[in-house]
PDB file of C-alpha atoms in Angstrom:
ATOM      1  CA  MET A 787     -35.835  38.106  12.034  1.00 88.00           C
ATOM      2  CA  ILE A 788     -32.819  40.320  11.096  1.00 92.00           C
ATOM      3  CA  TYR A 789     -33.046  43.423   8.904  1.00 92.00           C
ATOM      4  CA  LYS A 790     -29.919  45.167   7.332  1.00 92.00           C
ATOM      5  CA  THR A 791     -29.775  48.932   7.065  1.00 89.00           C
ATOM      6  CA  LYS A 792     -30.503  50.771   3.922  1.00 89.00           C
ATOM      7  CA  ARG A 793     -27.465  52.568   2.615  1.00 85.00           C
ATOM      8  CA  ASP A 794     -27.502  56.167   1.009  1.00 82.00           C
ATOM      9  CA  LYS A 795     -25.018  57.668  -1.444  1.00 80.00           C
ATOM     10  CA  THR A 796     -25.001  60.952   0.532  1.00 74.00           C
ATOM     11  CA  ILE A 797     -24.542  59.373   3.848  1.00 70.00           C
ATOM     12  CA  SER A 798     -21.897  56.991   2.551  1.00 72.00           C
ATOM     13  CA  PHE A 799     -19.880  59.827   1.033  1.00 78.00           C
ATOM     14  CA  SER A 800     -19.984  61.862   4.248  1.00 75.00           C
ATOM     15  CA  TYR A 801     -18.510  58.916   6.178  1.00 75.00           C
ATOM     16  CA  LEU A 802     -15.934  58.297   3.390  1.00 80.00           C
ATOM     17  CA  PHE A 803     -14.921  62.038   3.669  1.00 84.00           C
ATOM     18  CA  ILE A 804     -14.613  61.637   7.482  1.00 78.00           C
ATOM     19  CA  PHE A 805     -12.494  58.475   7.156  1.00 77.00           C
ATOM     20  CA  SER A 806     -10.205  60.144   4.486  1.00 83.00           C
ATOM     21  CA  ILE A 807      -9.614  63.163   6.988  1.00 81.00           C
ATOM     22  CA  PHE A 808      -8.589  60.698   9.742  1.00 75.00           C
ATOM     23  CA  ILE A 809      -6.310  58.686   7.445  1.00 75.00           C
ATOM     24  CA  GLY A 810      -5.062  61.722   5.573  1.00 79.00           C
ATOM     25  CA  THR A 811      -3.822  63.511   8.844  1.00 75.00           C
ATOM     26  CA  THR A 812      -1.348  60.618   9.347  1.00 74.00           C
ATOM     27  CA  ILE A 813       0.334  60.567   5.908  1.00 74.00           C
ATOM     28  CA  PRO A 814       2.413  63.692   6.372  1.00 71.00           C
ATOM     29  CA  LEU A 815       3.846  62.162   9.564  1.00 69.00           C
ATOM     30  CA  PHE A 816       5.590  59.582   7.642  1.00 69.00           C
ATOM     31  CA  ILE A 817       7.439  62.219   5.317  1.00 72.00           C
ATOM     32  CA  TYR A 818       9.810  62.703   8.246  1.00 68.00           C
ATOM     33  CA  GLU A 819      12.875  60.351   8.354  1.00 67.00           C
ATOM     34  CA  GLU A 820      12.629  59.634  12.018  1.00 70.00           C
ATOM     35  CA  MET A 821       9.839  57.760  13.490  1.00 69.00           C
ATOM     36  CA  THR A 822       9.273  59.364  16.804  1.00 76.00           C
ATOM     37  CA  ILE A 823       7.138  57.937  19.680  1.00 79.00           C
ATOM     38  CA  PHE A 824       4.645  60.687  18.926  1.00 77.00           C
ATOM     39  CA  VAL A 825       4.207  59.526  15.430  1.00 75.00           C
ATOM     40  CA  LEU A 826       3.568  55.932  16.314  1.00 77.00           C
ATOM     41  CA  ILE A 827       1.266  56.800  19.202  1.00 84.00           C
ATOM     42  CA  TYR A 828      -0.776  59.232  16.947  1.00 79.00           C
ATOM     43  CA  THR A 829      -0.987  56.756  14.128  1.00 78.00           C
ATOM     44  CA  ALA A 830      -2.205  54.078  16.357  1.00 83.00           C
ATOM     45  CA  PHE A 831      -4.746  56.475  17.807  1.00 86.00           C
ATOM     46  CA  VAL A 832      -6.091  57.551  14.511  1.00 82.00           C
ATOM     47  CA  LEU A 833      -6.180  53.859  13.299  1.00 81.00           C
ATOM     48  CA  VAL A 834      -8.117  52.739  16.370  1.00 86.00           C
ATOM     49  CA  ILE A 835     -10.659  55.769  16.007  1.00 83.00           C
ATOM     50  CA  THR A 836     -11.052  55.018  12.224  1.00 80.00           C
ATOM     51  CA  LEU A 837     -11.695  51.306  12.853  1.00 82.00           C
ATOM     52  CA  LEU A 838     -14.283  51.968  15.565  1.00 84.00           C
ATOM     53  CA  LEU A 839     -16.068  54.384  13.287  1.00 80.00           C
ATOM     54  CA  ALA A 840     -15.946  52.032  10.339  1.00 80.00           C
ATOM     55  CA  TRP A 841     -17.385  49.208  12.598  1.00 83.00           C
ATOM     56  CA  ASN A 842     -20.269  51.386  13.913  1.00 77.00           C
ATOM     57  CA  ILE A 843     -21.074  52.433  10.230  1.00 78.00           C
ATOM     58  CA  LEU A 844     -20.726  48.952   8.399  1.00 80.00           C
ATOM     59  CA  ASP A 845     -22.315  46.783  11.079  1.00 86.00           C
ATOM     60  CA  ILE A 846     -25.824  48.047  11.409  1.00 91.00           C
ATOM     61  CA  LYS A 847     -28.690  45.518  12.056  1.00 94.00           C
ATOM     62  CA  TYR A 848     -32.084  45.463  13.408  1.00 95.00           C
ATOM     63  CA  GLU A 849     -33.326  42.190  15.008  1.00 95.00           C
ATOM     64  CA  PHE A 850     -36.619  41.175  16.178  1.00 95.00           C
ATOM     65  CA  LEU A 851     -36.412  39.118  19.361  1.00 95.00           C
ATOM     66  CA  SER A 852     -39.306  37.565  21.378  1.00 92.00           C
ATOM     67  CA  GLU A 853     -39.754  40.461  23.816  1.00 94.00           C
ATOM     68  CA  CYS A 854     -37.800  43.433  22.242  1.00 94.00           C
ATOM     69  CA  LEU A 855     -36.314  44.834  19.069  1.00 96.00           C
ATOM     70  CA  LEU A 856     -32.441  44.871  19.285  1.00 95.00           C
ATOM     71  CA  VAL A 857     -30.880  47.737  17.370  1.00 94.00           C
ATOM     72  CA  LYS A 858     -27.129  47.046  16.700  1.00 93.00           C
ATOM     73  CA  GLY A 859     -24.669  49.502  15.223  1.00 89.00           C
ATOM     74  CA  GLY A 860     -21.111  48.482  16.059  1.00 86.00           C
ATOM     75  CA  PHE A 861     -20.590  48.692  19.617  1.00 85.00           C
ATOM     76  CA  PHE A 862     -23.959  50.542  20.148  1.00 87.00           C
ATOM     77  CA  ARG A 863     -26.696  48.315  21.110  1.00 89.00           C
ATOM     78  CA  SER A 864     -30.286  49.182  22.149  1.00 90.00           C
ATOM     79  CA  LYS A 865     -32.979  46.931  23.499  1.00 93.00           C
ATOM     80  CA  ILE A 866     -36.440  48.449  22.704  1.00 94.00           C
ATOM     81  CA  TYR A 867     -39.101  46.542  24.476  1.00 94.00           C
ATOM     82  CA  TYR A 868     -42.306  46.293  22.460  1.00 94.00           C
ATOM     83  CA  SER A 869     -44.492  47.289  25.443  1.00 92.00           C
ATOM     84  CA  GLU A 870     -42.519  50.572  25.808  1.00 93.00           C
ATOM     85  CA  ILE A 871     -42.918  51.786  22.101  1.00 94.00           C
ATOM     86  CA  THR A 872     -45.512  54.629  21.946  1.00 93.00           C
ATOM     87  CA  LYS A 873     -45.153  55.795  18.289  1.00 93.00           C
ATOM     88  CA  ILE A 874     -43.617  55.031  14.928  1.00 94.00           C
ATOM     89  CA  SER A 875     -43.095  57.798  12.301  1.00 93.00           C
ATOM     90  CA  THR A 876     -41.058  58.401   9.248  1.00 92.00           C
ATOM     91  CA  THR A 877     -38.038  60.786   9.429  1.00 88.00           C
ATOM     92  CA  THR A 878     -35.952  62.498   7.017  1.00 85.00           C
ATOM     93  CA  ASN A 879     -33.303  64.166   9.259  1.00 79.00           C
ATOM     94  CA  PRO A 880     -30.439  61.713   9.901  1.00 71.00           C
ATOM     95  CA  TRP A 881     -28.100  64.169  11.540  1.00 74.00           C
ATOM     96  CA  TYR A 882     -29.730  64.924  14.831  1.00 81.00           C
ATOM     97  CA  GLY A 883     -30.820  62.695  17.838  1.00 83.00           C
ATOM     98  CA  TYR A 884     -30.025  59.108  18.568  1.00 86.00           C
ATOM     99  CA  ARG A 885     -29.657  57.292  15.271  1.00 85.00           C
ATOM    100  CA  ILE A 886     -28.259  54.117  14.145  1.00 87.00           C
ATOM    101  CA  MET A 887     -28.978  54.360  10.334  1.00 85.00           C
ATOM    102  CA  GLY A 888     -27.109  54.423   7.036  1.00 82.00           C
ATOM    103  CA  ALA A 889     -29.674  56.467   4.932  1.00 84.00           C
ATOM    104  CA  SER A 890     -31.084  59.955   5.065  1.00 83.00           C
ATOM    105  CA  LYS A 891     -34.588  58.603   5.206  1.00 89.00           C
ATOM    106  CA  GLY A 892     -36.001  56.011   7.655  1.00 92.00           C
ATOM    107  CA  ILE A 893     -38.304  55.619  10.613  1.00 94.00           C
ATOM    108  CA  GLU A 894     -38.237  57.047  14.052  1.00 93.00           C
ATOM    109  CA  ILE A 895     -39.225  54.744  17.138  1.00 94.00           C
ATOM    110  CA  PHE A 896     -40.511  56.570  20.096  1.00 93.00           C
ATOM    111  CA  TYR A 897     -40.431  54.577  23.378  1.00 93.00           C
ATOM    112  CA  ASN A 898     -40.622  55.242  27.042  1.00 90.00           C
ATOM    113  CA  SER A 899     -36.952  54.409  28.257  1.00 85.00           C
ATOM    114  CA  ALA A 900     -35.112  56.141  25.456  1.00 83.00           C
ATOM    115  CA  LEU A 901     -32.567  58.515  26.562  1.00 80.00           C
ATOM    116  CA  MET A 902     -33.248  60.988  23.942  1.00 83.00           C
ATOM    117  CA  GLY A 903     -36.924  60.069  23.480  1.00 87.00           C
ATOM    118  CA  SER A 904     -36.445  57.944  20.375  1.00 91.00           C
ATOM    119  CA  VAL A 905     -34.126  56.222  17.982  1.00 92.00           C
ATOM    120  CA  LYS A 906     -33.827  56.633  14.209  1.00 93.00           C
ATOM    121  CA  ILE A 907     -33.241  53.555  12.063  1.00 93.00           C
ATOM    122  CA  SER A 908     -33.248  52.790   8.281  1.00 92.00           C
ATOM    123  CA  PRO A 909     -34.218  49.193   7.540  1.00 94.00           C
ATOM    124  CA  LYS A 910     -33.877  47.967   4.010  1.00 92.00           C
ATOM    125  CA  GLU A 911     -37.527  46.732   3.723  1.00 91.00           C
ATOM    126  CA  GLU A 912     -38.995  49.476   5.574  1.00 92.00           C
ATOM    127  CA  GLU A 913     -42.742  48.725   5.020  1.00 93.00           C
ATOM    128  CA  HIS A 914     -42.308  45.144   5.882  1.00 94.00           C
ATOM    129  CA  PHE A 915     -40.378  46.084   9.017  1.00 93.00           C
ATOM    130  CA  VAL A 916     -42.942  48.501  10.085  1.00 94.00           C
ATOM    131  CA  GLU A 917     -45.639  46.021   9.677  1.00 93.00           C
ATOM    132  CA  GLU A 918     -43.793  43.396  11.840  1.00 92.00           C
ATOM    133  CA  LEU A 919     -43.183  45.934  14.348  1.00 93.00           C
ATOM    134  CA  LYS A 920     -46.743  47.046  14.536  1.00 93.00           C
ATOM    135  CA  LYS A 921     -47.842  43.499  14.907  1.00 91.00           C
ATOM    136  CA  ARG A 922     -45.724  43.103  17.841  1.00 92.00           C
ATOM    137  CA  THR A 923     -46.585  46.379  19.665  1.00 91.00           C
ATOM    138  CA  ASN A 924     -50.302  46.422  18.722  1.00 81.00           C
ATOM    139  CA  LEU A 925     -49.934  50.010  17.455  1.00 83.00           C
ATOM    140  CA  PRO A 926     -52.492  51.100  14.800  1.00 77.00           C
TER     141      PRO A 926
END
């Protein structure tokens, strides 16, 4: 069972602003008549960083597997074993902590092996997602 992330206008605008800054920093470099090696390397670097950020933001999925929940966001992957989940709560703070979400409101999953104690996610069908997660974890 795969769930896509919920998208927020505020978060999407923030990411669009960051992308425009990255791309905007390369435009003045093309005004010069000579294409120096610095311009080429810098442009390639900015392009790679922008593509990696876009991949992390646009490719967010949450997948229920037989033994764990797989949270994917670009090249970030987290396997959360159902037996390690200790608590599920709602969250309204998308800016701090380990998060793979595209909205300002979502759920926070606390589990034992988490590096920062929890992961914040924002599935589209949040109520259905939480019900399914509670079934698999035996949480109240």
